[in-house]
Short mmCIF file of C-alpha atoms and ligand atoms in Angstrom, two decimals:
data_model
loop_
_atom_site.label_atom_id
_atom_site.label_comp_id
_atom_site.label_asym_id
_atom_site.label_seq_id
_atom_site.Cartn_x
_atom_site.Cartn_y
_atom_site.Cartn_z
CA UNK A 263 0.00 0.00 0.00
CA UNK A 264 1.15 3.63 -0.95
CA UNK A 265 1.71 5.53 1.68
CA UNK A 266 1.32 9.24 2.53
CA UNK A 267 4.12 11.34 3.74
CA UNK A 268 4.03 15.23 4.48
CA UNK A 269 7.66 16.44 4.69
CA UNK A 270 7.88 19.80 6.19
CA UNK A 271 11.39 21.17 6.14
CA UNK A 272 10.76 24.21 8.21
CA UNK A 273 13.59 27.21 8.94
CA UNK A 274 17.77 26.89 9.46
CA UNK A 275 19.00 24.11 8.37
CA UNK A 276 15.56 22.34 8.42
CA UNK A 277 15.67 22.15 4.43
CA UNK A 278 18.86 21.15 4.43
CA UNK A 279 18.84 18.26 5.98
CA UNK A 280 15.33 16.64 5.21
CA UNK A 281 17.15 17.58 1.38
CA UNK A 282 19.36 14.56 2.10
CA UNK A 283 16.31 12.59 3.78
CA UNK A 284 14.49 13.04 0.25
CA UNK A 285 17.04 11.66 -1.59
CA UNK A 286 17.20 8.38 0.97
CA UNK A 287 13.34 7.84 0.35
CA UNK A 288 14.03 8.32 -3.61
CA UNK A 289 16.40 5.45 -3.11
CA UNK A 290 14.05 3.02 -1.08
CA UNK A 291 11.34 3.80 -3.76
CA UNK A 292 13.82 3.22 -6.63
CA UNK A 293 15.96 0.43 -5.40
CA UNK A 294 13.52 -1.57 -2.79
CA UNK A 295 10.10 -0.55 -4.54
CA UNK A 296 8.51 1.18 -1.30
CA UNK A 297 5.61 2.75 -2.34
CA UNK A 298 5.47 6.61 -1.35
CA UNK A 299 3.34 9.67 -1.76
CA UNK A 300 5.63 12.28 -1.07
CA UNK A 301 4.48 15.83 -0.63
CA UNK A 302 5.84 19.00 0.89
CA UNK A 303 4.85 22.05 2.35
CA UNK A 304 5.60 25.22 4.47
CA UNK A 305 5.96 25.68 8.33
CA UNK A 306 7.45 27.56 10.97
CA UNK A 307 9.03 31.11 10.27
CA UNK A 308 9.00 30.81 6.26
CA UNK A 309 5.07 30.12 6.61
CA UNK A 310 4.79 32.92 8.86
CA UNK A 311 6.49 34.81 6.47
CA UNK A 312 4.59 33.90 3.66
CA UNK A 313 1.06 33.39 5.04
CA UNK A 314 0.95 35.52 8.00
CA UNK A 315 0.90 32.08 10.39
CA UNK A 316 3.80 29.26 11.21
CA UNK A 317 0.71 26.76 10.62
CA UNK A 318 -1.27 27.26 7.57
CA UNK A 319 -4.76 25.80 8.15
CA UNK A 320 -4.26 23.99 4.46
CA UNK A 321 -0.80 22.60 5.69
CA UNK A 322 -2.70 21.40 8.81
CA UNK A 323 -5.19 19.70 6.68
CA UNK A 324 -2.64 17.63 4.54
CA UNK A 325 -0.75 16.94 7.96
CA UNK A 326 -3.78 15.23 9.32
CA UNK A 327 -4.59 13.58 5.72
CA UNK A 328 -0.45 12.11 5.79
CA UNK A 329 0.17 8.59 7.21
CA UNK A 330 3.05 10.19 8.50
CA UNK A 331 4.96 13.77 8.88
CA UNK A 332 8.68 14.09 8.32
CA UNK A 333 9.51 17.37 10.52
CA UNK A 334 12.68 19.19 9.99
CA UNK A 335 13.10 22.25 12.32
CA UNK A 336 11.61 25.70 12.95
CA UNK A 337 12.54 29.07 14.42
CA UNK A 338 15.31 31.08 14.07
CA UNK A 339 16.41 34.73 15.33
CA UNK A 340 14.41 36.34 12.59
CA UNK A 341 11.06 35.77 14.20
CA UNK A 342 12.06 36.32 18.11
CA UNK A 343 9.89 39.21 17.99
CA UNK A 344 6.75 38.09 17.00
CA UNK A 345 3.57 37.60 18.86
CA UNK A 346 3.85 34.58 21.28
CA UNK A 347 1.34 32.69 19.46
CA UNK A 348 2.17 33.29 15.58
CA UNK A 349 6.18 32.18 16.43
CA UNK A 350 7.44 29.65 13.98
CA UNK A 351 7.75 27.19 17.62
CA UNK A 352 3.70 27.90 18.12
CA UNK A 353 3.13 26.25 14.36
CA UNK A 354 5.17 22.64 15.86
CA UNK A 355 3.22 22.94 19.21
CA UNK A 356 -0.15 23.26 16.93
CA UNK A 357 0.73 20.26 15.00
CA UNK A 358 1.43 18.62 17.80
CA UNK A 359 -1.80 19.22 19.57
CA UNK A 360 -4.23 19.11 16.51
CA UNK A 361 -2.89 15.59 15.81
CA UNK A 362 -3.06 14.37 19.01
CA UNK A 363 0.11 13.09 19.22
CA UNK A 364 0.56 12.21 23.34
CA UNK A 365 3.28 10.04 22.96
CA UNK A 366 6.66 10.98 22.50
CA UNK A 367 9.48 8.59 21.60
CA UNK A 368 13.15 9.89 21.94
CA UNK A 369 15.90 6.75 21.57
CA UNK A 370 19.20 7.29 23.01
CA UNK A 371 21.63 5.27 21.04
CA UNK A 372 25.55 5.76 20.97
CA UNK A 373 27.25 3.98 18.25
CA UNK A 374 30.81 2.63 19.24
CA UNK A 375 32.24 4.82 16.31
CA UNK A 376 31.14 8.34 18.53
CA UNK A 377 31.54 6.54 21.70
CA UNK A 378 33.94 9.26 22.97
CA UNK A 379 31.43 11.97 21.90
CA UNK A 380 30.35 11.24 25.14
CA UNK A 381 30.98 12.98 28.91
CA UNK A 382 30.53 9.64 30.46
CA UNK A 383 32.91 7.23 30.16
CA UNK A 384 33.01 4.74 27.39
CA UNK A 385 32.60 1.75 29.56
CA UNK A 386 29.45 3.25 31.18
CA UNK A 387 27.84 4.07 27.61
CA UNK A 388 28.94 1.64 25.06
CA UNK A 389 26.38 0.13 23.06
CA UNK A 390 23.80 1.84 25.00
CA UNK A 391 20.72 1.56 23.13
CA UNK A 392 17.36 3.00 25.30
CA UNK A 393 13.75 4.47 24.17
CA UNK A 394 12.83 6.89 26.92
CA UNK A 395 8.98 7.41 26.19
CA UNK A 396 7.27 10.76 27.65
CA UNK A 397 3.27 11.37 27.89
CA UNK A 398 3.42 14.82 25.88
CA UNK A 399 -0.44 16.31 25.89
CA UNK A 400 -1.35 15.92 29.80
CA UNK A 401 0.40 16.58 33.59
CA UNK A 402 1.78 19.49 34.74
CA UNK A 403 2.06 21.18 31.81
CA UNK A 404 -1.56 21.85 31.05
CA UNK A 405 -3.54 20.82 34.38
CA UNK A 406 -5.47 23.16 35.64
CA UNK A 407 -5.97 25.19 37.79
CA UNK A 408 -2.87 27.27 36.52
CA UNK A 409 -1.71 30.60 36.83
CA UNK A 410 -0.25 33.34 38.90
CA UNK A 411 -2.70 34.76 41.71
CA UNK A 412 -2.46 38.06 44.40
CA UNK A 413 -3.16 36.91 47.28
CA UNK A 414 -4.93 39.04 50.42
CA UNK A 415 -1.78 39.71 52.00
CA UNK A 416 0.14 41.18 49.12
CA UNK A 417 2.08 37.87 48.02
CA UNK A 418 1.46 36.57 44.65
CA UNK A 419 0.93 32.66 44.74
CA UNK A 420 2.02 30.34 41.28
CA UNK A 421 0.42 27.82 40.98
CA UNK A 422 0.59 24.47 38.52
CA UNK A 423 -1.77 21.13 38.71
CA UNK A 424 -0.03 17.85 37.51
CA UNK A 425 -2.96 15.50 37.01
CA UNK A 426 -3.50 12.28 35.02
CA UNK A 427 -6.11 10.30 34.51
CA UNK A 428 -6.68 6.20 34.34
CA UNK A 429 -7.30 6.57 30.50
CA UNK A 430 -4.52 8.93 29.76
CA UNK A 431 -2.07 6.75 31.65
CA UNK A 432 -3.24 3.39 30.13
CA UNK A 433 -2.52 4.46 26.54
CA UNK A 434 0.95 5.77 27.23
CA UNK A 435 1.30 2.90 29.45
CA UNK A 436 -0.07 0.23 25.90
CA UNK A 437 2.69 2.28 23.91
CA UNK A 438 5.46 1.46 26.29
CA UNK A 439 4.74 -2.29 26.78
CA UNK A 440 3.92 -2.84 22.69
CA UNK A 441 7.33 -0.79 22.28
CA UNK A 442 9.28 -3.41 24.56
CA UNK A 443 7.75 -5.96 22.61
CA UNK A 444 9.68 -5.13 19.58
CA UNK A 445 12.97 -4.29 21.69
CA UNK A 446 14.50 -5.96 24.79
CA UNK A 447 11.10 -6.73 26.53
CA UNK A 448 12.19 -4.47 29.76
CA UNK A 449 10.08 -1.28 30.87
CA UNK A 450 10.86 0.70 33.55
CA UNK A 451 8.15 3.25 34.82
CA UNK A 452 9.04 6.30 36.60
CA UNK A 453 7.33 8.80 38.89
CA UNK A 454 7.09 10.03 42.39
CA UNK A 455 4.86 7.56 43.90
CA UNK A 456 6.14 8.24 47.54
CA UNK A 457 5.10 11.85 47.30
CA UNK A 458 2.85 12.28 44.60
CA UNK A 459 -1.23 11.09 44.45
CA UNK A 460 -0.90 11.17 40.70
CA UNK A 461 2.22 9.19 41.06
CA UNK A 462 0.68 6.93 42.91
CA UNK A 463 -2.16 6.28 40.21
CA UNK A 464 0.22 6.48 37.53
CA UNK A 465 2.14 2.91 39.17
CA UNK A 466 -1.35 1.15 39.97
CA UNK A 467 -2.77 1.80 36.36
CA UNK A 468 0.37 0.92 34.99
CA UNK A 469 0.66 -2.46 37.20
CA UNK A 470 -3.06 -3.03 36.62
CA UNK A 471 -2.76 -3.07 32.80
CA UNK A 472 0.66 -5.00 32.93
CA UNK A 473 -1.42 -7.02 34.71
CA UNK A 474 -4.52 -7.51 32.71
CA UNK A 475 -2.49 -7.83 29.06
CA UNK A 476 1.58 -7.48 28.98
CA UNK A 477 2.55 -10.18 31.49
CA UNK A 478 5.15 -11.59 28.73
CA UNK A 479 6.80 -7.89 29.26
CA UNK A 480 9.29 -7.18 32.60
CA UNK A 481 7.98 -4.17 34.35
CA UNK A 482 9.64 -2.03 36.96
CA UNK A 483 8.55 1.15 38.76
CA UNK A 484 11.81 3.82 39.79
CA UNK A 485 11.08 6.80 41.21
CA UNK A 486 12.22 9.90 38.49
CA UNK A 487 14.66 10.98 40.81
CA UNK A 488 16.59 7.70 41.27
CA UNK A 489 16.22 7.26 37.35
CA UNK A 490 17.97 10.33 36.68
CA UNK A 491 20.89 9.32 38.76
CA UNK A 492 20.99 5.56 37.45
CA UNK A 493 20.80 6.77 33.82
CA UNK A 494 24.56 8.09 34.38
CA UNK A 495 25.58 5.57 36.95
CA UNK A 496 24.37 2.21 34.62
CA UNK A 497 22.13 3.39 31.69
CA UNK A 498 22.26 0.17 30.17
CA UNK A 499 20.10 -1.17 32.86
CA UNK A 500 17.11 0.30 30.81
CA UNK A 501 15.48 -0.98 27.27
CA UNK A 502 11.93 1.29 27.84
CA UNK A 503 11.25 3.77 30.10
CA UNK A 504 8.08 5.20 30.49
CA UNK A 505 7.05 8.67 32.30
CA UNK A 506 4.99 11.53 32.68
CA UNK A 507 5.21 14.68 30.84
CA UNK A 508 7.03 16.60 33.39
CA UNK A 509 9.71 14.11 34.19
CA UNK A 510 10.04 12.90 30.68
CA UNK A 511 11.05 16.39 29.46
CA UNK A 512 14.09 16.40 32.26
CA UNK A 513 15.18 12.60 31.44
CA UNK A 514 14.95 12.69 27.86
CA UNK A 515 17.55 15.48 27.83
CA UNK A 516 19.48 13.91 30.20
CA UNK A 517 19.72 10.44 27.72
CA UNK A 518 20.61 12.54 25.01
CA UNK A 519 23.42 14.06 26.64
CA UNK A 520 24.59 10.71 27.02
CA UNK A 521 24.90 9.76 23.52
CA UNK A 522 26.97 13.45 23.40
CA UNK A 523 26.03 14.23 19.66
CA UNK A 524 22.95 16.02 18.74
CA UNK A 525 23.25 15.70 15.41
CA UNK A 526 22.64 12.29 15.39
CA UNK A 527 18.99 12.17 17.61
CA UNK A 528 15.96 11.47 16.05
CA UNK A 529 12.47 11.47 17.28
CA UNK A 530 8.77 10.22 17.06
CA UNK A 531 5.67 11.48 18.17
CA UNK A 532 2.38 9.33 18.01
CA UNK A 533 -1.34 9.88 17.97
CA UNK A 534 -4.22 7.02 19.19
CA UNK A 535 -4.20 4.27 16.90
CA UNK A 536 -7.69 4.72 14.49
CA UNK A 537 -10.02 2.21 13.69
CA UNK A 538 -7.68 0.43 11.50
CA UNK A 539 -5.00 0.43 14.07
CA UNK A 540 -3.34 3.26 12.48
CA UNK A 541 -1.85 5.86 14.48
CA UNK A 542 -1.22 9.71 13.24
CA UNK A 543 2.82 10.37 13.61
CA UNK A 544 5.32 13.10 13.25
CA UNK A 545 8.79 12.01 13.14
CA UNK A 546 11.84 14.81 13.78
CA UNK A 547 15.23 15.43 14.65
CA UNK A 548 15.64 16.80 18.00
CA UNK A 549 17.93 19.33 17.47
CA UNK A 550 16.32 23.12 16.27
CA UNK A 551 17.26 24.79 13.27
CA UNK A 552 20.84 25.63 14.24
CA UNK A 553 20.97 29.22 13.03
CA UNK A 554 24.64 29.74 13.77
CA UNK A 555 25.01 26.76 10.52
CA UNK A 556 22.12 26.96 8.35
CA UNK A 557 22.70 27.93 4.62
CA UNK A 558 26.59 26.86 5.18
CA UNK A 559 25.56 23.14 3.83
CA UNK A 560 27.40 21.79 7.14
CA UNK A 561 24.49 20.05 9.33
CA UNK A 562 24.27 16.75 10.08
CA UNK A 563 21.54 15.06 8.26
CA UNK A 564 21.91 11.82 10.47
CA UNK A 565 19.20 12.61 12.78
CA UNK A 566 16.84 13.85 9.63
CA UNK A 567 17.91 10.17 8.33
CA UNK A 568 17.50 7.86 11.31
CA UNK A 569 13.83 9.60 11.84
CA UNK A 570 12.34 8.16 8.24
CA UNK A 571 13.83 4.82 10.12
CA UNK A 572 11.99 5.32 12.67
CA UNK A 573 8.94 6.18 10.20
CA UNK A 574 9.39 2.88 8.53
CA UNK A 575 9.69 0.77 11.88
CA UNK A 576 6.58 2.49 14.03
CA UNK A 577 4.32 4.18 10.99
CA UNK A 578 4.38 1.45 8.01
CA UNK A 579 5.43 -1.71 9.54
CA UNK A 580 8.79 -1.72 7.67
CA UNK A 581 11.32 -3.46 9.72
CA UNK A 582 13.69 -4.70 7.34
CA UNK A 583 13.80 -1.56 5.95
CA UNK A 584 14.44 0.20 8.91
CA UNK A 585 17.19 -1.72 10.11
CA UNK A 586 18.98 -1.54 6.84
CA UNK A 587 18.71 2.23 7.23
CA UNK A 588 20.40 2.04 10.65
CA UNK A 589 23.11 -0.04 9.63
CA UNK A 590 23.92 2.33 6.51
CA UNK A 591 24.41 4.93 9.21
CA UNK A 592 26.80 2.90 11.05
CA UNK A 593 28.85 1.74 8.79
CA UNK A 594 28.91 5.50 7.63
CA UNK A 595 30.18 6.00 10.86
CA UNK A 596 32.38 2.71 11.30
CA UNK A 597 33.80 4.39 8.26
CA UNK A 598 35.03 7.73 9.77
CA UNK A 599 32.79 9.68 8.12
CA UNK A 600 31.97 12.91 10.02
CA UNK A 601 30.08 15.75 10.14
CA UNK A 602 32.00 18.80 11.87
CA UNK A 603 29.64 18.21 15.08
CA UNK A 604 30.70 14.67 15.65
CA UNK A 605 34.24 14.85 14.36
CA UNK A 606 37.36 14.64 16.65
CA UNK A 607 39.54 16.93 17.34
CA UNK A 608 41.62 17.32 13.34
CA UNK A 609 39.16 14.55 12.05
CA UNK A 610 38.60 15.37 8.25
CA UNK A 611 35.00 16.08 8.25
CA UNK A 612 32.30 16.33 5.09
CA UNK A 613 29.64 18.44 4.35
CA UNK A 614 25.65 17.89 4.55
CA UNK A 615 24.83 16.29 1.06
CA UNK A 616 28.41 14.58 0.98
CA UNK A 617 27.58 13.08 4.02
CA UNK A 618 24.09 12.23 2.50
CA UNK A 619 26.03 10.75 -0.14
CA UNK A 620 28.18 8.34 2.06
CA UNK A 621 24.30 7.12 3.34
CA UNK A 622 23.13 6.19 -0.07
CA UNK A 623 26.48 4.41 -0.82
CA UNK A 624 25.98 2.34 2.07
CA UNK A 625 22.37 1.61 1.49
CA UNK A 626 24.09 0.44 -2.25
CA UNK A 627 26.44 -1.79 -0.77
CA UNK A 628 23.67 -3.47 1.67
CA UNK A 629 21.61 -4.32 -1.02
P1 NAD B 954 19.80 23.94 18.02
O1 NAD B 954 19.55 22.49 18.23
O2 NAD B 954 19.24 24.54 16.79
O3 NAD B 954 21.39 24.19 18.01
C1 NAD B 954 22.24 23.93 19.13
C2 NAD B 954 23.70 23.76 18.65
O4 NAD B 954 23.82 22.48 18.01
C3 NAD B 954 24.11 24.79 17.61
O5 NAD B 954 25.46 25.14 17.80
C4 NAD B 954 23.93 24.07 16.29
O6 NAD B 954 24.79 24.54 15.27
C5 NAD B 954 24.24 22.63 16.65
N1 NAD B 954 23.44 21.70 15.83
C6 NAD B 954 22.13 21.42 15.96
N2 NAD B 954 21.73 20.54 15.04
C7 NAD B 954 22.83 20.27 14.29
C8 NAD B 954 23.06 19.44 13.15
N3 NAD B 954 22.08 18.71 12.62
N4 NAD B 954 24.29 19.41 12.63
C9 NAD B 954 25.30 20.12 13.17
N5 NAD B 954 25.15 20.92 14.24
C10 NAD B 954 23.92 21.00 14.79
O7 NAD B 954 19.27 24.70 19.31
P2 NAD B 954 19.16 26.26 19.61
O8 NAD B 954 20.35 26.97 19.05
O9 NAD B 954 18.87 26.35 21.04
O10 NAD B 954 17.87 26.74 18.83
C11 NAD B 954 17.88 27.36 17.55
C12 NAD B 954 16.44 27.56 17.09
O11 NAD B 954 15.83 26.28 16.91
C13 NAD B 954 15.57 28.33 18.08
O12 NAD B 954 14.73 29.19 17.37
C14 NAD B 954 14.76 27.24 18.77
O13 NAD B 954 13.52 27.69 19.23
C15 NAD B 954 14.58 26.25 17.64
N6 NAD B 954 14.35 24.87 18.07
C16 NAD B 954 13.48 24.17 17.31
C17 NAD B 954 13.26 22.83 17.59
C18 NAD B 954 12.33 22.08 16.70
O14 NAD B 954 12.01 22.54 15.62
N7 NAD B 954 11.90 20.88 17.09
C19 NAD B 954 13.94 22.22 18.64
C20 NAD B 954 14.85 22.95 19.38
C21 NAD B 954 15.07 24.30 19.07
#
């Protein structure tokens, strides 16, 4: 079955780098027969420019019609100006939200060629391979009551309501355990169940429907806090781990950091699956738009790249596919092939589309 993709390169080096993703789809359409409907559009700062909006409701509309959206990056110093709500980062957070997408994958891989990318020490990260998975639409972030109050006595009070319910966590809680399923099998869950009420839901819904349907799967409960300290005493300890919104956004970052290279992070974001079990997704790099690069034809594309792998695996069911992608990148990498941002100190490094290139001579030599 064809299927739909919406690529939207966005600002900075956002078009640069889905460029090079372009060409690797070309290739698995050419050389593997995938079938793909690829179309692009506007969104961010050039939309804004163009339209008056970072989020065009027509862009919005294809978005939702795509099996899948291939995000590059938005924002820049050019729009730091404008209104709160037209910025090119309000046009991501508006995807985001209209396609419902409440799950949030982020791996955190290093690859033994950019093991000493890393602050940690190689023996602690090598072949470190984890999937931290965040809630993204609920907690802290949008309970309510929020805001900032006067009080009687002259002090002004802030105030922030973390809240879940039994149907929000279940469905993060399904995506974790059906994600172990096609990894290691572990999940770790993490909140603050000794001080927190909505911690303390979150690890009885999350035990009850282990219980009731994922029994094959090894689950474990950590509080957040010990998490973040075991992440850089043994991160390999982990395969899944599952958390709020809140905590997710502090140990996400924290995972990255341990792979060292930014460049080389991709991302998924997923909706509820539909009635034919298919679920709306927006796959991205994590980095931003890197103004201090873009138009220099520098970036790393590896993130842009290993993101359509992730596309394949968790949107269209194409394993094989996927994993061939991954291993072009490392033997890209196994090669000595380097961007500037994951070179060594006097390594000889390549540009964007050379390094786009070396990828599709890989995927050549796999096949
Ligand atoms: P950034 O990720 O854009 O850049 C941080 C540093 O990493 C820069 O020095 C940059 O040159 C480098 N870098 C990032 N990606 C790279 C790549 N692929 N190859 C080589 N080097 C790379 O973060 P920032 O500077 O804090 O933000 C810049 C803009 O991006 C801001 O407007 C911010 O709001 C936006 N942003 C967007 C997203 C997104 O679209 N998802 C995410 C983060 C930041």
């Amino acid at each position: 079955m064809t299927k739909k993709i919406l690529i939207l390169p966005g600002d900075g080096i956002g078009p640069e780098v889905m460029g090079e993703v372009r060409r690797v789809l070309d290739w698995f359409q050419q050389k593997r027969g995938l079938k793909m409907d690829i179309a692009e559009d506007i969104v961010g700062g050039i939309a804004f420019d163009k339209n008056g909006t970072p989020l065009a409701a027509e862009t919005l509309a294809k978005a939702q019609d795509a099996d899948a959206v291939l995000l590059g990056a938005v924002g820049g110093p050019k729009w730091a100006s404008v209104a709160y709500d037209k910025r090119p980062e309000a046009g991501l957070l508006a995807l985001r939200k209209e396609l419902g997408l409440f799950a949030n994958l982020r791996p955190a891989i290093v690859f033994d060629a950019l093991i000493d990318a890393s602050t940690l020490k190689a023996d602690v990260v090598r072949g470190l391979d984890i999937m931290i998975l965040r809630e993204l639409t609920g907690g802290v972030y949008f309970g309510e009551p929020r805001g900032i109050f006067d009080m009687p006595d002259g002090q002004r009070r802030g105030i922030n309501t973390q809240v879940y319910t039994t149907s929000e966590i279940h469905r993060i809680a399904r995506v974790a355990f059906e994600l172990a399923r096609q990894r290691r099998n572990k999940v770790c869950s993490c909140e603050k169940a000794n001080v927190m009420e909505s911690g303390l839901l979150w690890r009885e819904e999350v035990t009850k429907l282990h219980a009731a349907e994922f029994k094959d799967v090894e689950l474990t409960h950590m509080y957040a806090d010990n998490c973040a300290m075991q992440l850089l005493r043994a991160p390999s300890q982990f395969d899944v781990i599952l958390t709020d919104n809140l905590f997710g956004d502090v140990l996400s970052d924290e995972a990255a950091m341990l792979t060292g290279s930014l460049g080389m992070l991709p991302s998924a974001s997923l909706g509820a699956p539909d009635a034919k079990g298919q679920r709306k997704a927006m796959y991205e790099p994590i980095h931003g738009s890197a103004p201090d690069i873009a138009g220099k034809g520098v970036a790393n594309p590896l993130a842009s790249i290993l993101s359509a792998a992730m596309m394949f695996r968790y949107s269209f069911g194409w394993a094989a596919e996927a994993d061939q992608l991954e291993t072009a990148v490392k033997n890209v990498l196994n090669a000595g092939i380097r961007t500037a941002d994951i070179a060594a100190k006097g390594q000889k490094t390549v540009g964007t589309v050379a390094m786009g290139d070396a990828v599709i001579e890989a995927l050549n030599r796999l096949s």
